[in-house]
Amino acid sequence: MTVASFSLQALGALTLSYFVLSFGSVIFRTFILPGKPLTKFGAKQGAWAVVTGASDGIGREFALQLAKSGFNVFLAARNPEKLASVASEIRGVQTQTFTIDFAHADDSAYQHLANTLSKLDIGVLVNNVGKSHEMPVDFVDTPADEIHDILAININATLRVTSLVSPGMVSRHRGLILNIGSFGGAAPAPMLATYGASKAFLAAFSDALAAELAPKGITVEHANTYFVVSSMSKIRRPSLLIPLSSSYVRSVLAGIAPGAQVPYWSHALLGFAMRIAPTRFLLAYIHALHKDIRKRALKKKEREAKKA
């Protein structure tokens, strides 16, 4: 056997081993490894769960399911009527609602939020509030207000709310911070450049925060998410890869673990496929997908304009 032949076989064996180990890790974390019980974070012990973007979709489900798990629930979003509606569905625990527009919240709004939260024993923070583009669009054509709102909501709101809640968790040596991520930040996202970059920021922030807070008894999880049926995704029907919000949230809360996680099983398998796909192929596929989505969205707007 020549040195070149031996080297190629060794490289092939290493590549195969890496593939098997990586896939095995996904299977283990997704289907076998048990998550931390919510009682570790104060469920049924009087603790509160703070959920941002709690008036609809994934946020609403987190509020409902955390309440069923025994947390008092603090709901924050911009629409007071929707917040009141969600709060009215919750039974057996305390609720508070707080109206805040994270896209335009100033220092006084955050100070008001800080004063309100300071009175609560917070065991869980779900940084769920988020905003994407109205439809895929090239960066040079993206409206300035859309860029502002995405950055204000996806980055600034997460940082500021976390900075309000985390000191209390540290003092109690107990807490869970759930940052709801997106596959849009896991790979370059042409035509969703600002949104994708904001979610890539969230992934890096979560990893760093997890390392800092783990010795202080705080679990930080970055829950990476593909599409879920919600008003934000504009998808109305579930499928194998696109669960209902209720199913998605149930999988997150059942598998709490520190670091980066892909809680929903089909998302985890898709994420593994994305990691092993050649970057150039993945980039071309995502770009083509977003071009198609934009084309269909524009046609829908034309139809609606004609009807009007």
Coordinates of N, CA, C and O in Angstrom, one line a residue, residues 138-304:
D138 N -33.4 42.2 -1.0 CA -32.0 42.5 -1.0 C -31.7 43.6 0.0 O -32.5 44.5 0.2
F139 N -30.5 43.5 0.6 CA -30.2 44.5 1.7 C -30.3 45.9 1.1 O -30.8 46.8 1.8
V140 N -29.8 46.2 -0.1 CA -29.8 47.5 -0.6 C -31.2 48.1 -0.8 O -31.4 49.3 -0.9
D141 N -32.2 47.2 -0.8 CA -33.6 47.6 -1.0 C -34.4 47.5 0.3 O -35.6 47.8 0.3
T142 N -33.8 47.2 1.4 CA -34.5 47.0 2.7 C -34.8 48.4 3.3 O -33.9 49.2 3.4
P143 N -36.0 48.7 3.6 CA -36.4 49.9 4.2 C -35.6 50.2 5.5 O -35.4 49.3 6.3
A144 N -35.2 51.4 5.7 CA -34.4 51.8 6.9 C -35.2 51.5 8.2 O -34.6 51.0 9.2
D145 N -36.5 51.7 8.2 CA -37.3 51.4 9.4 C -37.3 50.0 9.7 O -37.4 49.5 10.9
E146 N -37.3 49.1 8.7 CA -37.3 47.7 8.9 C -36.0 47.2 9.5 O -36.0 46.4 10.4
I147 N -34.9 47.8 9.0 CA -33.6 47.4 9.6 C -33.5 47.8 11.0 O -33.1 47.1 11.9
H148 N -34.0 49.1 11.3 CA -34.0 49.6 12.7 C -34.8 48.7 13.6 O -34.3 48.3 14.7
D149 N -36.0 48.3 13.2 CA -36.9 47.5 14.1 C -36.3 46.1 14.3 O -36.4 45.6 15.5
I150 N -35.7 45.5 13.3 CA -35.2 44.2 13.5 C -34.0 44.2 14.5 O -33.9 43.3 15.4
L151 N -33.2 45.2 14.4 CA -32.0 45.3 15.3 C -32.5 45.6 16.7 O -32.0 45.1 17.7
A152 N -33.4 46.5 16.8 CA -33.9 47.0 18.1 C -34.6 45.8 18.8 O -34.5 45.7 20.1
I153 N -35.4 45.0 18.1 CA -36.1 43.9 18.7 C -35.2 42.7 19.0 O -35.2 42.1 20.1
N154 N -34.6 42.2 17.9 CA -33.8 41.0 18.0 C -32.5 41.1 18.8 O -32.1 40.1 19.4
I155 N -31.9 42.3 18.9 CA -30.6 42.4 19.6 C -30.8 43.2 20.8 O -30.6 42.8 21.9
N156 N -31.2 44.5 20.7 CA -31.2 45.4 21.8 C -32.2 44.9 22.9 O -31.9 45.0 24.1
A157 N -33.4 44.5 22.5 CA -34.4 44.1 23.5 C -33.9 42.9 24.3 O -34.0 42.8 25.5
T158 N -33.2 41.9 23.6 CA -32.7 40.7 24.3 C -31.6 41.1 25.3 O -31.6 40.6 26.4
L159 N -30.7 42.0 24.8 CA -29.6 42.4 25.7 C -30.2 43.1 27.0 O -29.8 42.9 28.1
R160 N -31.1 44.1 26.7 CA -31.6 44.9 27.8 C -32.5 44.1 28.8 O -32.3 44.3 30.0
V161 N -33.3 43.3 28.3 CA -34.2 42.5 29.2 C -33.3 41.5 30.0 O -33.5 41.3 31.2
T162 N -32.4 40.9 29.3 CA -31.5 39.9 30.0 C -30.7 40.7 31.1 O -30.5 40.1 32.2
S163 N -30.2 41.9 30.8 CA -29.5 42.6 31.8 C -30.3 43.0 33.0 O -29.8 43.2 34.1
L164 N -31.6 43.1 32.8 CA -32.5 43.4 33.9 C -32.8 42.2 34.8 O -33.0 42.3 36.0
V165 N -32.9 41.1 34.2 CA -33.3 39.8 34.9 C -32.2 39.1 35.5 O -32.3 38.5 36.6
S166 N -31.0 39.0 34.8 CA -29.9 38.1 35.2 C -29.3 38.4 36.6 O -29.0 37.4 37.3
P167 N -29.2 39.7 37.0 CA -28.6 39.9 38.3 C -29.4 39.2 39.5 O -28.8 38.7 40.4
G168 N -30.7 39.3 39.4 CA -31.6 38.6 40.4 C -31.4 37.1 40.4 O -31.4 36.4 41.4
M169 N -31.3 36.5 39.2 CA -31.0 35.1 39.1 C -29.7 34.7 39.7 O -29.6 33.7 40.4
V170 N -28.7 35.5 39.5 CA -27.3 35.3 40.1 C -27.4 35.3 41.6 O -26.8 34.5 42.3
S171 N -28.1 36.3 42.1 CA -28.2 36.4 43.6 C -29.0 35.2 44.2 O -28.6 34.9 45.3
R172 N -29.9 34.6 43.4 CA -30.6 33.5 43.9 C -29.9 32.1 43.5 O -30.3 31.1 44.0
H173 N -28.9 32.3 42.7 CA -28.1 31.1 42.2 C -29.1 30.1 41.6 O -29.0 28.9 41.7
R174 N -30.0 30.6 40.8 CA -31.0 29.8 40.1 C -31.7 30.5 39.0 O -32.1 31.7 39.2
G175 N -31.8 29.9 37.8 CA -32.5 30.6 36.8 C -32.3 29.9 35.4 O -31.3 29.1 35.2
L176 N -33.2 30.2 34.5 CA -33.1 29.7 33.1 C -33.4 30.9 32.2 O -34.3 31.6 32.3
I177 N -32.4 31.0 31.3 CA -32.6 32.0 30.2 C -32.7 31.3 28.9 O -31.8 30.6 28.5
L178 N -33.9 31.4 28.3 CA -34.1 30.8 27.0 C -34.1 31.8 25.9 O -35.0 32.7 25.8
N179 N -33.1 31.8 25.0 CA -33.1 32.7 23.8 C -33.6 31.9 22.6 O -33.0 30.9 22.2
I180 N -34.6 32.4 22.0 CA -35.2 31.7 20.9 C -34.5 32.1 19.6 O -34.7 33.3 19.1
G181 N -33.8 31.2 19.0 CA -33.0 31.5 17.8 C -33.7 31.1 16.5 O -34.9 30.8 16.5
S182 N -32.9 31.1 15.5 CA -33.5 30.8 14.2 C -32.4 30.2 13.3 O -31.2 30.6 13.3
F183 N -32.8 29.3 12.4 CA -31.9 28.8 11.4 C -31.4 29.9 10.5 O -30.4 29.7 9.8
G184 N -32.1 31.0 10.5 CA -31.7 32.2 9.6 C -30.3 32.7 10.1 O -29.7 33.4 9.3
G185 N -29.9 32.4 11.3 CA -28.6 32.8 11.8 C -27.6 31.7 11.7 O -26.4 31.9 12.1
A186 N -28.0 30.5 11.3 CA -27.1 29.3 11.3 C -26.3 29.2 10.0 O -25.3 28.5 9.9
A187 N -26.8 29.9 9.0 CA -26.1 29.9 7.7 C -26.4 31.2 7.0 O -27.4 31.9 7.4
P188 N -25.5 31.7 6.1 CA -25.8 33.0 5.4 C -27.2 33.0 4.8 O -27.6 32.0 4.2
A189 N -27.9 34.1 5.0 CA -29.3 34.1 4.5 C -29.5 35.3 3.5 O -29.9 36.3 3.9
P190 N -29.1 35.1 2.2 CA -29.3 36.2 1.3 C -30.8 36.6 1.2 O -31.7 35.7 1.3
M191 N -31.0 37.8 1.1 CA -32.3 38.4 1.1 C -33.0 38.5 2.5 O -34.1 39.0 2.6
L192 N -32.3 38.0 3.5 CA -32.7 38.2 4.9 C -31.5 38.5 5.7 O -31.3 38.1 6.8
A193 N -30.6 39.4 5.1 CA -29.3 39.6 5.6 C -29.4 40.2 7.0 O -28.6 39.8 7.9
T194 N -30.2 41.2 7.3 CA -30.3 41.8 8.6 C -30.8 40.9 9.6 O -30.3 40.8 10.7
Y195 N -31.9 40.2 9.3 CA -32.5 39.3 10.2 C -31.5 38.1 10.5 O -31.3 37.8 11.7
G196 N -30.9 37.6 9.5 CA -30.0 36.5 9.7 C -28.8 36.9 10.6 O -28.4 36.2 11.5
A197 N -28.3 38.1 10.4 CA -27.2 38.6 11.2 C -27.6 38.8 12.6 O -26.8 38.5 13.6
S198 N -28.8 39.3 12.8 CA -29.3 39.5 14.2 C -29.4 38.1 15.0 O -29.1 38.1 16.2
K199 N -29.8 37.1 14.3 CA -29.9 35.8 14.9 C -28.6 35.1 15.1 O -28.4 34.3 16.0
A200 N -27.6 35.4 14.2 CA -26.2 34.9 14.4 C -25.6 35.6 15.6 O -24.9 35.0 16.4
F201 N -25.9 36.9 15.8 CA -25.5 37.6 17.0 C -26.1 36.9 18.3 O -25.4 36.7 19.3
L202 N -27.4 36.5 18.2 CA -28.0 35.9 19.4 C -27.3 34.5 19.7 O -27.1 34.2 20.9
A203 N -26.9 33.8 18.7 CA -26.2 32.5 19.0 C -24.9 32.8 19.7 O -24.6 32.1 20.7
A204 N -24.1 33.7 19.2 CA -22.8 34.0 19.8 C -23.0 34.6 21.3 O -22.3 34.2 22.2
F205 N -24.0 35.5 21.4 CA -24.3 36.0 22.7 C -24.7 34.9 23.7 O -24.2 34.9 24.9
S206 N -25.5 34.0 23.3 CA -26.0 32.9 24.1 C -24.8 32.0 24.6 O -24.8 31.6 25.8
D207 N -24.0 31.7 23.7 CA -22.8 30.8 24.0 C -21.9 31.5 25.1 O -21.5 30.8 26.0
A208 N -21.6 32.7 24.9 CA -20.8 33.5 25.8 C -21.5 33.6 27.2 O -20.9 33.4 28.2
L209 N -22.8 33.9 27.1 CA -23.5 34.1 28.4 C -23.6 32.8 29.2 O -23.5 32.8 30.4
A210 N -23.8 31.7 28.4 CA -23.9 30.4 29.1 C -22.6 30.1 29.8 O -22.7 29.5 31.0
A211 N -21.5 30.3 29.2 CA -20.2 30.1 29.9 C -20.0 30.9 31.1 O -19.5 30.5 32.2
E212 N -20.5 32.2 31.1 CA -20.3 33.1 32.2 C -21.2 32.7 33.4 O -20.8 32.8 34.5
L213 N -22.5 32.3 33.0 CA -23.4 32.1 34.1 C -23.6 30.7 34.6 O -24.1 30.5 35.7
A214 N -23.0 29.7 33.9 CA -23.1 28.4 34.4 C -22.5 28.2 35.8 O -23.1 27.5 36.7
P215 N -21.4 28.8 36.1 CA -20.8 28.6 37.5 C -21.7 29.3 38.6 O -21.5 29.0 39.7
K216 N -22.6 30.2 38.1 CA -23.4 30.9 39.1 C -24.8 30.2 39.2 O -25.7 30.8 39.8
G217 N -25.0 29.0 38.6 CA -26.2 28.3 38.8 C -27.3 28.6 37.7 O -28.4 28.2 37.9
I218 N -26.9 29.4 36.7 CA -27.9 29.8 35.7 C -27.7 29.0 34.4 O -26.6 28.8 33.9
T219 N -28.8 28.4 33.9 CA -28.8 27.7 32.6 C -29.2 28.7 31.5 O -30.2 29.3 31.6
V220 N -28.3 28.8 30.5 CA -28.7 29.6 29.3 C -28.7 28.7 28.1 O -27.8 28.0 27.8
E221 N -29.9 28.7 27.4 CA -30.1 27.8 26.3 C -30.4 28.6 25.1 O -31.3 29.5 25.1
H222 N -29.8 28.4 24.0 CA -30.1 29.0 22.7 C -30.9 27.9 21.9 O -30.3 27.0 21.4
A223 N -32.2 28.1 21.8 CA -33.0 27.2 21.1 C -33.1 27.5 19.6 O -33.9 28.5 19.2
N224 N -32.4 26.8 18.8 CA -32.3 27.1 17.4 C -33.6 26.6 16.7 O -34.0 25.4 17.0
T225 N -34.2 27.4 15.9 CA -35.6 27.0 15.4 C -35.7 27.2 13.9 O -35.3 28.2 13.3
Y226 N -36.3 26.2 13.3 CA -36.7 26.3 11.9 C -38.1 26.9 11.9 O -38.6 27.4 12.9
F227 N -38.8 26.8 10.8 CA -40.2 27.3 10.7 C -41.1 26.6 11.7 O -41.1 25.4 11.9
V228 N -42.0 27.5 12.3 CA -43.1 27.0 13.2 C -44.3 27.7 12.7 O -44.3 28.9 12.3
V229 N -45.5 27.0 12.8 CA -46.7 27.7 12.5 C -47.0 28.9 13.4 O -47.1 28.7 14.6
S230 N -47.0 30.1 12.8 CA -47.2 31.3 13.6 C -47.5 32.5 12.7 O -47.3 32.4 11.5
S231 N -47.9 33.6 13.3 CA -48.1 34.8 12.4 C -46.8 35.3 11.9 O -46.8 35.9 10.8
M232 N -45.7 35.2 12.6 CA -44.4 35.7 12.1 C -44.0 34.9 10.9 O -43.5 35.5 9.9
S233 N -44.1 33.6 10.9 CA -43.7 32.8 9.8 C -44.7 32.9 8.6 O -44.3 32.5 7.5
K234 N -45.9 33.3 8.9 CA -47.0 33.4 7.9 C -47.4 32.0 7.4 O -47.9 31.9 6.3
I235 N -47.0 30.9 8.1 CA -47.4 29.6 7.8 C -48.5 29.1 8.6 O -48.5 29.2 9.9
R236 N -49.6 28.6 8.0 CA -50.8 28.3 8.7 C -51.0 26.8 9.0 O -51.8 26.4 9.8
R237 N -50.3 25.9 8.2 CA -50.5 24.5 8.3 C -49.3 23.8 8.7 O -48.2 24.0 8.2
P238 N -49.4 22.9 9.7 CA -48.2 22.2 10.2 C -47.8 21.1 9.2 O -48.6 20.6 8.4
S239 N -46.5 20.7 9.3 CA -46.0 19.6 8.4 C -44.9 18.9 9.2 O -44.7 19.2 10.4
L240 N -44.3 17.9 8.6 CA -43.2 17.2 9.3 C -42.1 18.1 9.8 O -41.6 17.9 10.9
L241 N -41.8 19.1 9.0 CA -40.7 20.1 9.4 C -41.2 21.3 10.1 O -40.4 22.1 10.6
I242 N -42.5 21.5 10.0 CA -43.1 22.8 10.6 C -44.2 22.4 11.6 O -45.3 22.2 11.2
P243 N -43.8 22.4 12.9 CA -44.8 22.0 13.9 C -45.7 23.2 14.3 O -45.4 24.3 14.0
L244 N -46.8 22.8 15.0 CA -47.6 23.9 15.7 C -46.7 24.5 16.8 O -45.8 23.8 17.3
S245 N -47.1 25.7 17.1 CA -46.3 26.4 18.2 C -46.4 25.5 19.5 O -45.4 25.4 20.3
S246 N -47.6 24.9 19.8 CA -47.7 24.2 21.0 C -46.8 23.0 21.0 O -46.2 22.7 22.1
S247 N -46.6 22.3 19.9 CA -45.7 21.1 19.9 C -44.3 21.6 20.0 O -43.5 20.9 20.7
Y248 N -43.9 22.7 19.4 CA -42.6 23.1 19.4 C -42.2 23.5 20.9 O -41.2 23.1 21.4
V249 N -43.0 24.3 21.5 CA -42.7 24.7 22.9 C -42.7 23.6 23.8 O -41.8 23.5 24.7
R250 N -43.5 22.6 23.6 CA -43.5 21.4 24.5 C -42.1 20.7 24.4 O -41.6 20.2 25.4
S251 N -41.6 20.6 23.2 CA -40.3 20.0 23.0 C -39.2 20.8 23.6 O -38.2 20.2 24.1
V252 N -39.3 22.1 23.6 CA -38.2 22.9 24.2 C -38.2 22.7 25.7 O -37.2 22.5 26.3
L253 N -39.4 22.8 26.3 CA -39.5 22.7 27.8 C -39.2 21.3 28.3 O -38.8 21.1 29.5
A254 N -39.3 20.3 27.4 CA -39.0 18.9 27.8 C -37.5 18.6 27.8 O -37.0 17.6 28.3
G255 N -36.8 19.5 27.1 CA -35.4 19.1 26.8 C -34.4 20.2 27.2 O -33.4 20.5 26.6
I256 N -34.7 20.9 28.3 CA -33.9 22.1 28.7 C -32.4 21.6 29.0 O -32.2 20.7 29.8
A257 N -31.5 22.3 28.3 CA -30.1 21.9 28.5 C -29.3 23.2 28.2 O -29.7 24.0 27.4
P258 N -28.1 23.3 28.8 CA -27.3 24.5 28.5 C -26.7 24.5 27.1 O -26.5 23.4 26.5
G259 N -26.4 25.7 26.6 CA -25.7 25.8 25.3 C -26.7 25.8 24.1 O -27.9 26.0 24.3
A260 N -26.2 25.6 22.9 CA -27.0 25.6 21.7 C -27.7 24.3 21.6 O -27.2 23.2 21.7
Q261 N -29.0 24.4 21.4 CA -29.9 23.2 21.2 C -30.8 23.4 20.0 O -31.1 24.5 19.7
V262 N -31.2 22.3 19.4 CA -32.2 22.3 18.4 C -33.3 21.4 18.9 O -33.3 20.2 18.7
P263 N -34.3 21.9 19.7 CA -35.2 21.1 20.5 C -36.1 20.2 19.7 O -36.3 19.1 20.1
Y264 N -36.7 20.7 18.6 CA -37.7 19.9 17.9 C -37.0 18.9 17.0 O -36.0 19.2 16.3
W265 N -37.4 17.6 17.0 CA -36.7 16.5 16.4 C -36.4 16.7 14.9 O -35.3 16.4 14.5
S266 N -37.4 17.1 14.2 CA -37.2 17.2 12.7 C -36.3 18.4 12.4 O -35.5 18.4 11.4
H267 N -36.3 19.4 13.2 CA -35.4 20.6 13.1 C -34.0 20.1 13.4 O -33.0 20.6 12.7
A268 N -33.8 19.2 14.4 CA -32.5 18.8 14.7 C -31.9 18.0 13.5 O -30.7 18.1 13.2
L269 N -32.7 17.1 12.9 CA -32.2 16.4 11.7 C -31.9 17.3 10.6 O -30.9 17.1 9.9
L270 N -32.7 18.3 10.3 CA -32.5 19.2 9.3 C -31.2 20.0 9.5 O -30.4 20.3 8.6
G271 N -31.0 20.4 10.8 CA -29.8 21.2 11.2 C -28.6 20.4 10.9 O -27.5 20.9 10.5
F272 N -28.6 19.1 11.2 CA -27.4 18.2 10.9 C -27.2 18.2 9.4 O -26.0 18.3 9.0
A273 N -28.2 18.0 8.6 CA -28.0 18.0 7.2 C -27.4 19.3 6.7 O -26.5 19.3 5.8
M274 N -27.8 20.4 7.3 CA -27.3 21.7 6.9 C -25.8 21.8 7.2 O -25.0 22.4 6.5
R275 N -25.4 21.3 8.4 CA -24.0 21.4 8.8 C -23.1 20.6 7.9 O -21.9 21.0 7.7
I276 N -23.6 19.5 7.3 CA -22.7 18.7 6.5 C -22.7 19.0 5.0 O -21.9 18.6 4.2
A277 N -23.7 19.9 4.7 CA -23.9 20.3 3.3 C -22.7 21.3 2.9 O -22.4 22.1 3.7
P278 N -22.2 21.2 1.7 CA -21.2 22.2 1.2 C -21.8 23.6 1.3 O -23.0 23.9 0.9
T279 N -21.0 24.5 1.8 CA -21.5 25.9 2.1 C -22.0 26.6 0.8 O -23.0 27.2 0.8
R280 N -21.3 26.3 -0.3 CA -21.7 27.0 -1.6 C -23.0 26.5 -2.0 O -23.9 27.2 -2.5
F281 N -23.3 25.2 -1.9 CA -24.6 24.6 -2.2 C -25.7 25.1 -1.3 O -26.7 25.5 -1.8
L282 N -25.4 25.2 0.0 CA -26.4 25.7 0.9 C -26.8 27.1 0.6 O -27.9 27.5 0.7
L283 N -25.8 27.9 0.4 CA -26.0 29.3 0.1 C -26.8 29.5 -1.2 O -27.8 30.3 -1.2
A284 N -26.5 28.7 -2.2 CA -27.3 28.8 -3.4 C -28.7 28.4 -3.2 O -29.7 29.0 -3.8
Y285 N -28.9 27.3 -2.5 CA -30.3 26.8 -2.2 C -31.1 27.9 -1.4 O -32.3 28.2 -1.8
I286 N -30.5 28.5 -0.4 CA -31.2 29.4 0.4 C -31.6 30.7 -0.4 O -32.7 31.2 -0.3
H287 N -30.6 31.1 -1.2 CA -30.9 32.3 -2.0 C -32.0 32.0 -3.0 O -32.9 32.9 -3.2
A288 N -32.0 30.9 -3.6 CA -33.1 30.5 -4.6 C -34.4 30.4 -3.9 O -35.5 30.9 -4.4
L289 N -34.4 29.8 -2.7 CA -35.6 29.7 -1.9 C -36.2 31.1 -1.5 O -37.4 31.3 -1.7
H290 N -35.4 32.0 -1.1 CA -35.9 33.3 -0.8 C -36.3 34.1 -2.0 O -37.3 34.9 -1.9
K291 N -35.7 33.9 -3.1 CA -36.2 34.6 -4.3 C -37.6 34.1 -4.7 O -38.5 34.9 -5.0
D292 N -37.8 32.8 -4.5 CA -39.2 32.2 -4.8 C -40.2 32.7 -3.8 O -41.3 33.1 -4.2
I293 N -39.8 32.8 -2.5 CA -40.8 33.3 -1.5 C -41.1 34.8 -1.8 O -42.3 35.2 -1.7
R294 N -40.1 35.6 -2.2 CA -40.4 37.0 -2.5 C -41.3 37.1 -3.7 O -42.3 37.9 -3.7
K295 N -41.1 36.3 -4.7 CA -41.9 36.3 -5.9 C -43.4 36.0 -5.6 O -44.3 36.7 -6.0
R296 N -43.6 35.0 -4.8 CA -45.0 34.6 -4.4 C -45.6 35.6 -3.5 O -46.8 35.9 -3.6
A297 N -44.8 36.3 -2.6 CA -45.3 37.3 -1.7 C -45.8 38.5 -2.5 O -46.8 39.1 -2.2
L298 N -45.0 38.9 -3.5 CA -45.4 40.0 -4.4 C -46.6 39.8 -5.2 O -47.5 40.7 -5.3
K299 N -46.8 38.6 -5.7 CA -48.0 38.2 -6.4 C -49.2 38.2 -5.5 O -50.3 38.7 -5.9
K300 N -49.0 37.8 -4.2 CA -50.1 37.8 -3.3 C -50.5 39.3 -3.0 O -51.7 39.6 -3.0
K301 N -49.5 40.2 -2.9 CA -49.9 41.6 -2.6 C -50.6 42.2 -3.8 O -51.5 43.0 -3.7
E302 N -50.2 41.8 -5.0 CA -50.9 42.3 -6.2 C -52.4 41.8 -6.3 O -53.3 42.6 -6.6
R303 N -52.6 40.6 -5.9 CA -54.0 40.1 -5.9 C -54.8 40.8 -4.9 O -56.0 41.2 -5.1
E304 N -54.2 41.1 -3.7 CA -54.9 41.8 -2.6 C -55.2 43.2 -3.0 O -56.3 43.7 -2.7

